[in-house]
Tab-separated table of C-alpha atoms in Angstrom:
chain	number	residue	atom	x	y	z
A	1	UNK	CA	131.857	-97.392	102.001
A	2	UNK	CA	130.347	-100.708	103.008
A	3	UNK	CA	133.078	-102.402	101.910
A	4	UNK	CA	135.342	-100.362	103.621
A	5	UNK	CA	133.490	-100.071	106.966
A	6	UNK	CA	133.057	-103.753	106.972
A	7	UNK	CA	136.455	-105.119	106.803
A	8	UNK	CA	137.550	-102.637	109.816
A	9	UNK	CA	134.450	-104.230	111.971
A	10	UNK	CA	136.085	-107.510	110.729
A	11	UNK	CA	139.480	-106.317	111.618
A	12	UNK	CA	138.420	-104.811	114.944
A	13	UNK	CA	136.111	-107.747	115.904
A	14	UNK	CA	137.323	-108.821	119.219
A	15	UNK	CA	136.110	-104.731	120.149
A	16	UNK	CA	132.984	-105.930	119.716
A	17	UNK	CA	132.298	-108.592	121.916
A	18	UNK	CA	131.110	-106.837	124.896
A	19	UNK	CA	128.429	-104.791	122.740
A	20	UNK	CA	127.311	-108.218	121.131
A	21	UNK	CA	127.021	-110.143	124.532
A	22	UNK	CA	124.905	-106.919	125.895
A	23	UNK	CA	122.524	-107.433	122.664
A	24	UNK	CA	122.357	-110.671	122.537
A	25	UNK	CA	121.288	-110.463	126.866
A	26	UNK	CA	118.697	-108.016	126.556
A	27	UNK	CA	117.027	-109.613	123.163
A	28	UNK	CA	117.275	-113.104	124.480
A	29	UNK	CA	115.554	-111.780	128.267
A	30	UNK	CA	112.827	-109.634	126.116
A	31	UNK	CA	112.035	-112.347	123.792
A	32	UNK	CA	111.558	-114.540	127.219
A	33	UNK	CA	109.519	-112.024	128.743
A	34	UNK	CA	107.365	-110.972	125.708
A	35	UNK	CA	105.696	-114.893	126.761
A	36	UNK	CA	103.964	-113.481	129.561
A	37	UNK	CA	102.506	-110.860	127.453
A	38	UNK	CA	101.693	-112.741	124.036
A	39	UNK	CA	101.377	-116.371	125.271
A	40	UNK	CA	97.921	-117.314	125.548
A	41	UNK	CA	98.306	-119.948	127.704
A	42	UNK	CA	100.359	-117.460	130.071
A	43	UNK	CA	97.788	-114.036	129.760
A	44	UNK	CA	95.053	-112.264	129.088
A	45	UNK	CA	94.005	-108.951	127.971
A	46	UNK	CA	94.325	-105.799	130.286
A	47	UNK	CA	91.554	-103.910	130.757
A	48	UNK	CA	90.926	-100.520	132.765
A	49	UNK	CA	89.568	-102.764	135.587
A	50	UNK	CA	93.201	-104.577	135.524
A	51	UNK	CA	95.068	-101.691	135.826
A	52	UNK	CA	93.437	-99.755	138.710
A	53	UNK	CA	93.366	-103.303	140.730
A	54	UNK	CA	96.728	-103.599	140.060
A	55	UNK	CA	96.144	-107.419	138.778
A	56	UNK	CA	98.561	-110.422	137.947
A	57	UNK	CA	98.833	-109.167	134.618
A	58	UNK	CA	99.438	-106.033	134.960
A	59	UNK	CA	102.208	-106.547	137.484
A	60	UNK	CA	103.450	-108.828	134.715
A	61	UNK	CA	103.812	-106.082	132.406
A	62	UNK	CA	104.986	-103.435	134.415
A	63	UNK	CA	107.520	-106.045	135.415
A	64	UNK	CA	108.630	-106.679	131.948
A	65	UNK	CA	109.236	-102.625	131.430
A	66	UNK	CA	111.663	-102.184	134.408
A	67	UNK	CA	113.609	-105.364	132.581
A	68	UNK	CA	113.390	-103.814	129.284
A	69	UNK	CA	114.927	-100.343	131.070
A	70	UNK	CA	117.799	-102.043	132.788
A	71	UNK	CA	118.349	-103.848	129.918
A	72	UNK	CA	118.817	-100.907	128.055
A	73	UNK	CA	120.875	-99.204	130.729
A	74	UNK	CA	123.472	-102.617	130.032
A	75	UNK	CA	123.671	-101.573	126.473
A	76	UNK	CA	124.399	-97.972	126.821
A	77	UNK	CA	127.039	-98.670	129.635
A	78	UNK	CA	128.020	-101.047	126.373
A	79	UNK	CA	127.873	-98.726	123.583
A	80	UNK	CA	130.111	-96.282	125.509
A	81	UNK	CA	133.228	-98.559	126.494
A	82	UNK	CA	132.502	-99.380	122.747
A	83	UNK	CA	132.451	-96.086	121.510
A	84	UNK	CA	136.045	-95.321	124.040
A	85	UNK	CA	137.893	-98.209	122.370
A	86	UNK	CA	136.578	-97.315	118.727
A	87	UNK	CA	137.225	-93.506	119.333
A	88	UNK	CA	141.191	-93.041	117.940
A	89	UNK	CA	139.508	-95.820	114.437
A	90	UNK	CA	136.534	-92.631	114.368
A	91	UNK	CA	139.294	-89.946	114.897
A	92	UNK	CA	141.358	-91.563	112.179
A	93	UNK	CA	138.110	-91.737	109.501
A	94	UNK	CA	137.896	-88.035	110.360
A	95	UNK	CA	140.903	-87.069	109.546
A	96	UNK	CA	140.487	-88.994	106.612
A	97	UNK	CA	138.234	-86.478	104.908
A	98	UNK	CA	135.201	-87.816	105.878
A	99	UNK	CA	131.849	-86.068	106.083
A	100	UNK	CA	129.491	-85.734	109.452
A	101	UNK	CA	126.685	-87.816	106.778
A	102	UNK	CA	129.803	-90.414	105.600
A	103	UNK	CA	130.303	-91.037	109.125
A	104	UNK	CA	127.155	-91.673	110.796
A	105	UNK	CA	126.784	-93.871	107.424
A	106	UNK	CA	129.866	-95.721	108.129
A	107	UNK	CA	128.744	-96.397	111.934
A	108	UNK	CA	125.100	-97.051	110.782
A	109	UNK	CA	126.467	-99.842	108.777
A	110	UNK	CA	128.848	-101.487	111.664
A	111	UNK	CA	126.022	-101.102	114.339
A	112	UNK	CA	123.198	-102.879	111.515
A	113	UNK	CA	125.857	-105.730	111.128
A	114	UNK	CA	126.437	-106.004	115.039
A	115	UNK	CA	122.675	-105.867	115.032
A	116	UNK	CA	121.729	-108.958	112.679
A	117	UNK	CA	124.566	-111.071	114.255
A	118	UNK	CA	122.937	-110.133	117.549
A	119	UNK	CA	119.883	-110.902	116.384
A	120	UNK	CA	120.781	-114.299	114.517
A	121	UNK	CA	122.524	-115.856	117.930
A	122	UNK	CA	119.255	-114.486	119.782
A	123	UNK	CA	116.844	-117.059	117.617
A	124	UNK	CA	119.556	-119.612	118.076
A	125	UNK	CA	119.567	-119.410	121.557
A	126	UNK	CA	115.810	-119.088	122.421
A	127	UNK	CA	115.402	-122.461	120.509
A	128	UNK	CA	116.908	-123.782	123.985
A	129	UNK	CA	116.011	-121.326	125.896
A	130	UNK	CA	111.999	-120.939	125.315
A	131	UNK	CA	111.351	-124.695	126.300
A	132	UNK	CA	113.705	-124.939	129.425
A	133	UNK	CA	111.597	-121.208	130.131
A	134	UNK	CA	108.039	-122.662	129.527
A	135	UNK	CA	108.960	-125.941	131.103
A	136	UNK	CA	109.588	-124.679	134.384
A	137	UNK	CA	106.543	-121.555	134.513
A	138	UNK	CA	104.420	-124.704	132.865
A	139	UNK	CA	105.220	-127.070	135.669
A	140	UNK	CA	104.885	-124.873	138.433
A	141	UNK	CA	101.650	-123.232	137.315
A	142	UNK	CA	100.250	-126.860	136.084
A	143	UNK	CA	100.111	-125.644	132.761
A	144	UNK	CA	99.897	-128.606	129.885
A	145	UNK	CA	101.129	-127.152	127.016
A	146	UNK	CA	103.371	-127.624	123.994
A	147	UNK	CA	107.029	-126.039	125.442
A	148	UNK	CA	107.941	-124.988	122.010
A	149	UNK	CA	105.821	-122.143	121.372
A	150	UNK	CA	106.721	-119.311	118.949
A	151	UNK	CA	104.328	-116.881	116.827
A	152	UNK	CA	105.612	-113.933	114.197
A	153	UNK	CA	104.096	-111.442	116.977
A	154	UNK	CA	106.654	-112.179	119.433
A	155	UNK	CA	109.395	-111.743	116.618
A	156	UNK	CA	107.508	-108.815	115.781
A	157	UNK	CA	108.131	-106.910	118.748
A	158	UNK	CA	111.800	-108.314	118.777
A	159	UNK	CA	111.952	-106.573	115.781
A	160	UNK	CA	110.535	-103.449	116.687
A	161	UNK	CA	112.782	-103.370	119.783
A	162	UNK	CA	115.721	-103.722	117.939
A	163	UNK	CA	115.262	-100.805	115.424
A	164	UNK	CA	114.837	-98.839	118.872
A	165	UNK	CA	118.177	-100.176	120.413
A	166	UNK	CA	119.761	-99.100	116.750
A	167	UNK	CA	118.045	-95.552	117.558
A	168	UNK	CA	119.602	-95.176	120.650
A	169	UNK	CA	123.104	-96.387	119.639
A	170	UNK	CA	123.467	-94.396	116.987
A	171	UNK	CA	121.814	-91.427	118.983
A	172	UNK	CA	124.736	-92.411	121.618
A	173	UNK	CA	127.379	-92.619	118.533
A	174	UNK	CA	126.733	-89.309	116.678
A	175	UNK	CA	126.409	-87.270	120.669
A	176	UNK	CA	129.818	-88.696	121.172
A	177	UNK	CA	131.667	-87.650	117.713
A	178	UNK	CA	129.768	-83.974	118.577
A	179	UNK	CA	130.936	-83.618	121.873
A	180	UNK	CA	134.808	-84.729	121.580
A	181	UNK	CA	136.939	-83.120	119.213
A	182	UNK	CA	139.526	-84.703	116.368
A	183	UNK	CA	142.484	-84.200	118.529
A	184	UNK	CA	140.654	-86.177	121.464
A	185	UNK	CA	139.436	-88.787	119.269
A	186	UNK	CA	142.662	-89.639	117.798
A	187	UNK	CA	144.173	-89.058	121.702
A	188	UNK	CA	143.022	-91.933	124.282
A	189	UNK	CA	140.490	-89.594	126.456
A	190	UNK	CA	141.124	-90.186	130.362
A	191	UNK	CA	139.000	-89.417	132.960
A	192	UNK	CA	140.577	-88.963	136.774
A	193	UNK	CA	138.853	-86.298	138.109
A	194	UNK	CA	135.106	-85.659	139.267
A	195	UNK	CA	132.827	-83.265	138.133
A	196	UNK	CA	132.550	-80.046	139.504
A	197	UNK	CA	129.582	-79.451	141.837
A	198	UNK	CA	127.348	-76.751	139.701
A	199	UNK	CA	124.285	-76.983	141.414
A	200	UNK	CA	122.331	-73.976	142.140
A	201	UNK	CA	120.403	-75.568	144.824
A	202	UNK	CA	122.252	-77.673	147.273
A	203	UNK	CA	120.840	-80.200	148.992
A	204	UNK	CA	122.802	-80.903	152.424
A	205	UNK	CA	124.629	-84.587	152.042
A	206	UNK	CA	122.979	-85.289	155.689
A	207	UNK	CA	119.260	-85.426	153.620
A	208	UNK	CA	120.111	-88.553	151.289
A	209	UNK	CA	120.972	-90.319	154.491
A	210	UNK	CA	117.672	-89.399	156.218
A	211	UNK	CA	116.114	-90.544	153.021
A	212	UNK	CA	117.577	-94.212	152.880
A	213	UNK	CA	116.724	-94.732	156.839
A	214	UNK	CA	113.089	-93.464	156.449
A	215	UNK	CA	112.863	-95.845	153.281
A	216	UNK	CA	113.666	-98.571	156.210
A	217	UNK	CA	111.482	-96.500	158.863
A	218	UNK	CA	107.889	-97.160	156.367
A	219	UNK	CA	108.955	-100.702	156.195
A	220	UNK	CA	108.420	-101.337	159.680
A	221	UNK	CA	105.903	-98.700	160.389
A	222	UNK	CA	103.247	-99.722	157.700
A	223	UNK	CA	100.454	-102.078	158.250
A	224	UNK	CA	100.209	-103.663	154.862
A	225	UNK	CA	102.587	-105.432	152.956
A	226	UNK	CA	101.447	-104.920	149.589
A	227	UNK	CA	103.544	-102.512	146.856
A	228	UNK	CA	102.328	-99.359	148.616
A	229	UNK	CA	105.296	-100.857	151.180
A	230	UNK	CA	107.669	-100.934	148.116
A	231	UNK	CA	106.838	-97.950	146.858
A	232	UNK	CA	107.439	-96.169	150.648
A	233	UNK	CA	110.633	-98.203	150.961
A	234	UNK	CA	112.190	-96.864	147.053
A	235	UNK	CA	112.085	-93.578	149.060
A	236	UNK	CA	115.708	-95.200	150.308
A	237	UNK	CA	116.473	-96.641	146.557
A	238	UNK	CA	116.143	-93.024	145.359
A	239	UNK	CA	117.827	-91.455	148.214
A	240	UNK	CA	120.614	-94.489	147.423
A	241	UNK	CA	121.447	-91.742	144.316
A	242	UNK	CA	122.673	-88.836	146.494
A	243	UNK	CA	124.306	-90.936	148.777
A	244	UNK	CA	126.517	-92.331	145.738
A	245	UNK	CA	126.653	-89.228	144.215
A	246	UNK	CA	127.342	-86.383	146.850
A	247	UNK	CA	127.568	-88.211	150.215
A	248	UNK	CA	130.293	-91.107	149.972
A	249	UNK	CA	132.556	-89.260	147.610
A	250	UNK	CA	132.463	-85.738	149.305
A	251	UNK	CA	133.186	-88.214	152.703
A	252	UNK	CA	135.714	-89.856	151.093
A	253	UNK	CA	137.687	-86.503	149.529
A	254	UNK	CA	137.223	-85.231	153.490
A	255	UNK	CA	138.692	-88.400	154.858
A	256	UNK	CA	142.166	-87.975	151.922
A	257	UNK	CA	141.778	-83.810	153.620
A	258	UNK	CA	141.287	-84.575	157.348
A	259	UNK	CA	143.107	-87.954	158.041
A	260	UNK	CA	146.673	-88.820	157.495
A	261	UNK	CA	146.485	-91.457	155.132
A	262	UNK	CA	149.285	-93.077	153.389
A	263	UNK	CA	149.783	-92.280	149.726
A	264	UNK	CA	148.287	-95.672	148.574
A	265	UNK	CA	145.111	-95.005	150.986
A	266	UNK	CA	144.715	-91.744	149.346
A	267	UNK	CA	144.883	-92.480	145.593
A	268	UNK	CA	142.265	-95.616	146.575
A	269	UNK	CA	139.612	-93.278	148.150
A	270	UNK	CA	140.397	-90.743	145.283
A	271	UNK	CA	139.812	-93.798	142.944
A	272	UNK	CA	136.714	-95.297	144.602
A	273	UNK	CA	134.940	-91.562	144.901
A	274	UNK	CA	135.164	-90.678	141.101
A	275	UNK	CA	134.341	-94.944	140.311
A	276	UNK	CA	130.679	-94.105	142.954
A	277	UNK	CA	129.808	-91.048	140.799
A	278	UNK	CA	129.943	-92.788	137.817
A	279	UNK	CA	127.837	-96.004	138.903
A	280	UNK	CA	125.035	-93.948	140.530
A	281	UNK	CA	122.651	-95.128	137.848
A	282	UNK	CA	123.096	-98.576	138.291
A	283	UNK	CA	123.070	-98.206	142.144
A	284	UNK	CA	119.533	-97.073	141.781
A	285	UNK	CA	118.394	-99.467	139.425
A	286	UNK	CA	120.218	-102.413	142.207
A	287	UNK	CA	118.682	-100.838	145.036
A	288	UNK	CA	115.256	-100.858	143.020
A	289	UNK	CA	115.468	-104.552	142.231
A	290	UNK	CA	116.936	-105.308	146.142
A	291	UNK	CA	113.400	-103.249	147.146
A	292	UNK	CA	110.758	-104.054	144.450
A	293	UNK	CA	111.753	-108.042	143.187
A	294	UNK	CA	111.682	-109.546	147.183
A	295	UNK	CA	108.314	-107.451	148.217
A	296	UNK	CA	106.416	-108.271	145.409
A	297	UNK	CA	107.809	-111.917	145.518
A	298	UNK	CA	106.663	-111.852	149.446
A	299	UNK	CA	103.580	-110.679	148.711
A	300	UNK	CA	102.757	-112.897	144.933
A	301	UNK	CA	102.514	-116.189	146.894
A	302	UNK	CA	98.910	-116.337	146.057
A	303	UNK	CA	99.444	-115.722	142.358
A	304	UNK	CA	101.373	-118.219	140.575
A	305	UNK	CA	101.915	-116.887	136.886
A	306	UNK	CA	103.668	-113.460	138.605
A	307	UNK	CA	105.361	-115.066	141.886
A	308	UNK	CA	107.585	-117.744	139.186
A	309	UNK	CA	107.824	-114.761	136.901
A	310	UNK	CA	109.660	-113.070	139.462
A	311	UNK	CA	111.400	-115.561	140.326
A	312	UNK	CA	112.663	-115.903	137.213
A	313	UNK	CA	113.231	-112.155	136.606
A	314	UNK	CA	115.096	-111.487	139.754
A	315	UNK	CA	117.880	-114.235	138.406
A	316	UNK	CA	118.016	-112.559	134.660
A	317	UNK	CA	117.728	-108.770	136.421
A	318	UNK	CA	120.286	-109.315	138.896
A	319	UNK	CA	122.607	-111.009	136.449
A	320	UNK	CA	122.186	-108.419	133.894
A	321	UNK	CA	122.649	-105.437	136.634
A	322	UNK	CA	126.041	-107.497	137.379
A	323	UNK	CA	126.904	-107.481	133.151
A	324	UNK	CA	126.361	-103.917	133.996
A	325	UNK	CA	128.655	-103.466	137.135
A	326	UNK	CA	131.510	-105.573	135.188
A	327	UNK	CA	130.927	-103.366	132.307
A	328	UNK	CA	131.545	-100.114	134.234
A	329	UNK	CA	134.281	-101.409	135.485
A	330	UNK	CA	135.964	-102.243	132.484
A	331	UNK	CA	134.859	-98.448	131.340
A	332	UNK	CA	136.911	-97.335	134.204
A	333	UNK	CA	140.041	-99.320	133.485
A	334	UNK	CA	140.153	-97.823	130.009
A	335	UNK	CA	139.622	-94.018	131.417
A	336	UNK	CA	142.734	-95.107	133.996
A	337	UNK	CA	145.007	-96.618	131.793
A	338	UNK	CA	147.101	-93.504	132.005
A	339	UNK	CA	146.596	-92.814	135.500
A	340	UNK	CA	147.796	-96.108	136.815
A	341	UNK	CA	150.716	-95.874	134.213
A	342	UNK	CA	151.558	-92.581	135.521
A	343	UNK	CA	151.688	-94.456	139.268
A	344	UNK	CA	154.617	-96.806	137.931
A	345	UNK	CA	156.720	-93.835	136.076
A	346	UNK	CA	156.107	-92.393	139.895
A	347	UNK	CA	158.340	-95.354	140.933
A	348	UNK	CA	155.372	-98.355	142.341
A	349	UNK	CA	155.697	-101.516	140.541
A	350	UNK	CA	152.886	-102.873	138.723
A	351	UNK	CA	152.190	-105.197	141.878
A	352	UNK	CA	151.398	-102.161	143.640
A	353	UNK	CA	149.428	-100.452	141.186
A	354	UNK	CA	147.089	-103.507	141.240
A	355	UNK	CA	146.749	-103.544	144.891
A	356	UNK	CA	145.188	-99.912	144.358
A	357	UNK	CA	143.161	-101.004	142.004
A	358	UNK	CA	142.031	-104.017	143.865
A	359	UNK	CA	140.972	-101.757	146.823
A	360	UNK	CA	139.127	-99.932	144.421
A	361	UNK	CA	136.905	-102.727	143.343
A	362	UNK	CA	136.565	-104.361	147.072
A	363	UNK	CA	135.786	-101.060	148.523
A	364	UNK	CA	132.875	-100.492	145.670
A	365	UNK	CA	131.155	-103.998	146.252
A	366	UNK	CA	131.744	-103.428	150.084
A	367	UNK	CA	129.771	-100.336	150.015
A	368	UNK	CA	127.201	-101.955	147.755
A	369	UNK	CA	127.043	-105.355	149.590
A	370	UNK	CA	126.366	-102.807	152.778
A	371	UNK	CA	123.761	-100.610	151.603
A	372	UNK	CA	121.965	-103.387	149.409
A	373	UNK	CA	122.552	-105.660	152.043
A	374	UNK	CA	120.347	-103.428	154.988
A	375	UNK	CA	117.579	-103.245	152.615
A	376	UNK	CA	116.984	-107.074	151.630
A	377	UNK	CA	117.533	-108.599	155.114
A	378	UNK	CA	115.162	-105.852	156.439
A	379	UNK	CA	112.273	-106.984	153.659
A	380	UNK	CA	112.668	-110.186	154.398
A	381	UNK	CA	113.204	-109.690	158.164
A	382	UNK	CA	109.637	-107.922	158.418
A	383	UNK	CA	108.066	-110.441	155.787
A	384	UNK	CA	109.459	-113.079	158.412
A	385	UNK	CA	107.732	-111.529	161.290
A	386	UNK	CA	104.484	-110.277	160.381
A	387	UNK	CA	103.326	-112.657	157.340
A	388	UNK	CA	104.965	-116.043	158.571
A	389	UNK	CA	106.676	-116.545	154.683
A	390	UNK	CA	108.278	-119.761	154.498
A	391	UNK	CA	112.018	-119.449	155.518
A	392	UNK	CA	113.741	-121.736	152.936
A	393	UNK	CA	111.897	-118.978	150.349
A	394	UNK	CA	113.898	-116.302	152.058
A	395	UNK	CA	116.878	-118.381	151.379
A	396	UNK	CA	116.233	-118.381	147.549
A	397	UNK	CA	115.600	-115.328	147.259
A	398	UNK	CA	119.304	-114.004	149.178
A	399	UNK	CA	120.296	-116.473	146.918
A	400	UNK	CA	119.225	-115.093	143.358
A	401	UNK	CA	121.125	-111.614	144.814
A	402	UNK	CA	124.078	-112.903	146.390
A	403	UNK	CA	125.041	-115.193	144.065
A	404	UNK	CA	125.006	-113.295	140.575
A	405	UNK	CA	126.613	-110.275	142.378
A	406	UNK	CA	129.446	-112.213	144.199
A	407	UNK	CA	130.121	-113.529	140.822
A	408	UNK	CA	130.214	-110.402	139.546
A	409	UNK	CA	132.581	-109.019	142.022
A	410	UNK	CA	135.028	-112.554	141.477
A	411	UNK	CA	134.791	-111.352	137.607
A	412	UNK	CA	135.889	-107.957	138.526
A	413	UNK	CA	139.137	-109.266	140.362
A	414	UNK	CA	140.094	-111.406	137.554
A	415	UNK	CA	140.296	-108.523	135.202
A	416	UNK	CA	142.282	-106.531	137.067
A	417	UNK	CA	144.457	-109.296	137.877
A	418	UNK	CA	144.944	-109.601	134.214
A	419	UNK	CA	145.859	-105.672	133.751
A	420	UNK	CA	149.646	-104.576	132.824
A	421	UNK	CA	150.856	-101.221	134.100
A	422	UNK	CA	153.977	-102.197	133.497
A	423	UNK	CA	156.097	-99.266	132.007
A	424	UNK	CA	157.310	-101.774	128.975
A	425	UNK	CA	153.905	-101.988	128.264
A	426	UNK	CA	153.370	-98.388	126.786
């Protein structure tokens, strides 16, 4: 069995990139992080006192755990573009004869090698990345201190956090063999349509969009500008679900209803709608970080140690959030193979088909560059007028969102430059 389930990982490697890179992200950021909480040149111990003050440190930590969630949200999005391309090699050991035990065993044993190789280029890389890390919280805190500093607790709780991650996969692995059967294994599964509205309680569309504006309303109507202002404003990060969700796409399906579109238009807003229900997770954890990372960043100037560790964690946030967007786009490509195949036996060329799925993309990041957009030029807007911040600090931060997401978005295009709908291609 190991032997066996070895040489197809070996055979299938090139599957397994995008699972490794998420891994190897999300290790490499904790093990970063876990400094704040185990250096002792860097913290000291919470107490009770800490965490009703909300201190530095505690900020710190609390910090660290919406990383460690968005980090996890990466490899999930990971594990199930992983799980898509690997389903017709599970559907295959299936049919082989294999038991429900045999096969969890044979994943188990993939997902621990995938693991250690994770794990191995993780120590690799922190040997570079610790001291450029230290170095610059070091200098800017005036700390004088050896950059190279490593202890078996911090691997410790590297360790612990990867038999977690291995949890979850597998958790992820054996939900997915349960809920599709051996015909859809072996049979690419496509997904074009949204899901049904089953609610029992409706909530009118119009509500999410009173939510995001009175997120921006208790910006500009509060007299402090502490986190009790970015907890008021997530009202609009949270509302930022529904509007994904239930707003734009039931707007968009009334626009392909109401309006006469032309049959491109209509497949693109048909596209885009299903693509926004999908990504509402990760549109809540972006509109978080837009929200949370600039306030508290505003407001930290006084505290060193936390205003650098943002700093920092808005660049390694934002750029995982975009590993995140990138995956979920290449999610979708797989689930529309056959759809966009199906639009060149229809008679468009494959030029066409990749406008459509061009619009797709642009209309997604216009939407998000829109609604993230409002909320970070109105923080920074407010922090502007009432607390006098520094302007060329306003600059930085626009710059640690704008920069990792246009990437992103530059990324996206590439890839679906590279796709072939071509009908030769089947």
């Amino acid at each position: 069995m190991i032997k066996f389930s070895l040489e197809m990982l070996w055979s299938e490697r090139r599957k397994v990139y995008g699972l490794c890179t998420s891994m190897v992200m999300t290790l490499s950021i904790c093990l970063l992080f876990l400094q704040f909480l185990m250096n002792p040149n860097l913290t000291q111990k919470i107490t009770s006192i800490d965490i009703f003050q909300f201190s530095e440190t505690f900020c710190i930590s609390l910090f660290g755990l919406f990383i460690l969630a968005v980090c996890v949200s990466l490899i999930c999005y990971s594990c199930n573009y992983y799980m898509k391309l690997h389903a017709r090699e599970i559907g295959m050991v299936k049919m082989a004869g294999f038991s429900q035990g045999k096969i969890v065993l044979y994943q188990l044993i993939q997902m621990i090698t995938i693991m250690v190789v994770s794990v191995i280029i993780t120590f690799c890389l922190s040997l570079v990345t610790t001291p450029i890390f230290l170095t610059i919280v070091y200098r800017y805190c005036h700390i004088h201190q050896n950059v190279f500093y490593f202890n078996t607790r911090l691997f410790s709780m590297i360790g612990i956090l990867v038999v977690c991650i291995l949890i979850i996969l597998i958790g992820m692995q054996i939900n997915y063999i349960n809920n599709n059967s051996l015909s859809s294994l072996i049979k690419d599964k496509y997904i074009t349509t949204q899901k049904e509205d089953h609610r029992v309680f409706i909530i009118p569309d119009y509500i999410y969009i009173l939510g995001y504006f009175l997120g921006l309303y208790a910006m500009y109507v509060g007299e402090e500008l502490d986190a009790g202002f970015a907890i008021a404003s997530c009202i609009g990060a949270i509302s930022a679900y529904g509007l994904f969700y239930y707003f734009i796409p039931h707007t968009l399906n009334e626009m392909v209803d109401s309006l006469n579109l032309k049959g491109e238009d209509t497949i693109v807003l048909g596209d885009l709608a299903l693509f926004m229900q999908q990504s509402k997770l990760l549109i809540v954890f972006i509109m978080l970080a837009v929200i949370l990372i600039p306030t508290f960043i505003f407001s930290s100037l006084h505290m060193k140690m936390l205003h650098i560790a943002l700093h920092i964690g808005a660049v390694l946030i934002n750029f995982v959030l975009c590993l995140s967007v990138v995956s979920r786009f290449d999610i979708d490509a797989l689930e529309k193979k056959e759809h966009f195949k199906n639009l060149c036996k229809m008679g468009l060329t494959n030029k066409e088909v990749k406008k459509i799925s061009y619009k797709e993309g642009n209309g997604f990041y216009i939407v998000l560059w829109i609604f993230a957009g409002i909320y970070i030029l109105s923080i920074a807007c407010t922090f502007l007028i009432r607390a006098s911040i520094d302007l060329g600090l306003v600059g930085i931060v626009l710059l640690e969102f704008i920069v990792p997401y246009g990437m992103a978005e530059f990324i996206v295009y590439l890839k679906k430059r590279g796709q072939n709908y071509e009908l030769h291609g089947n």
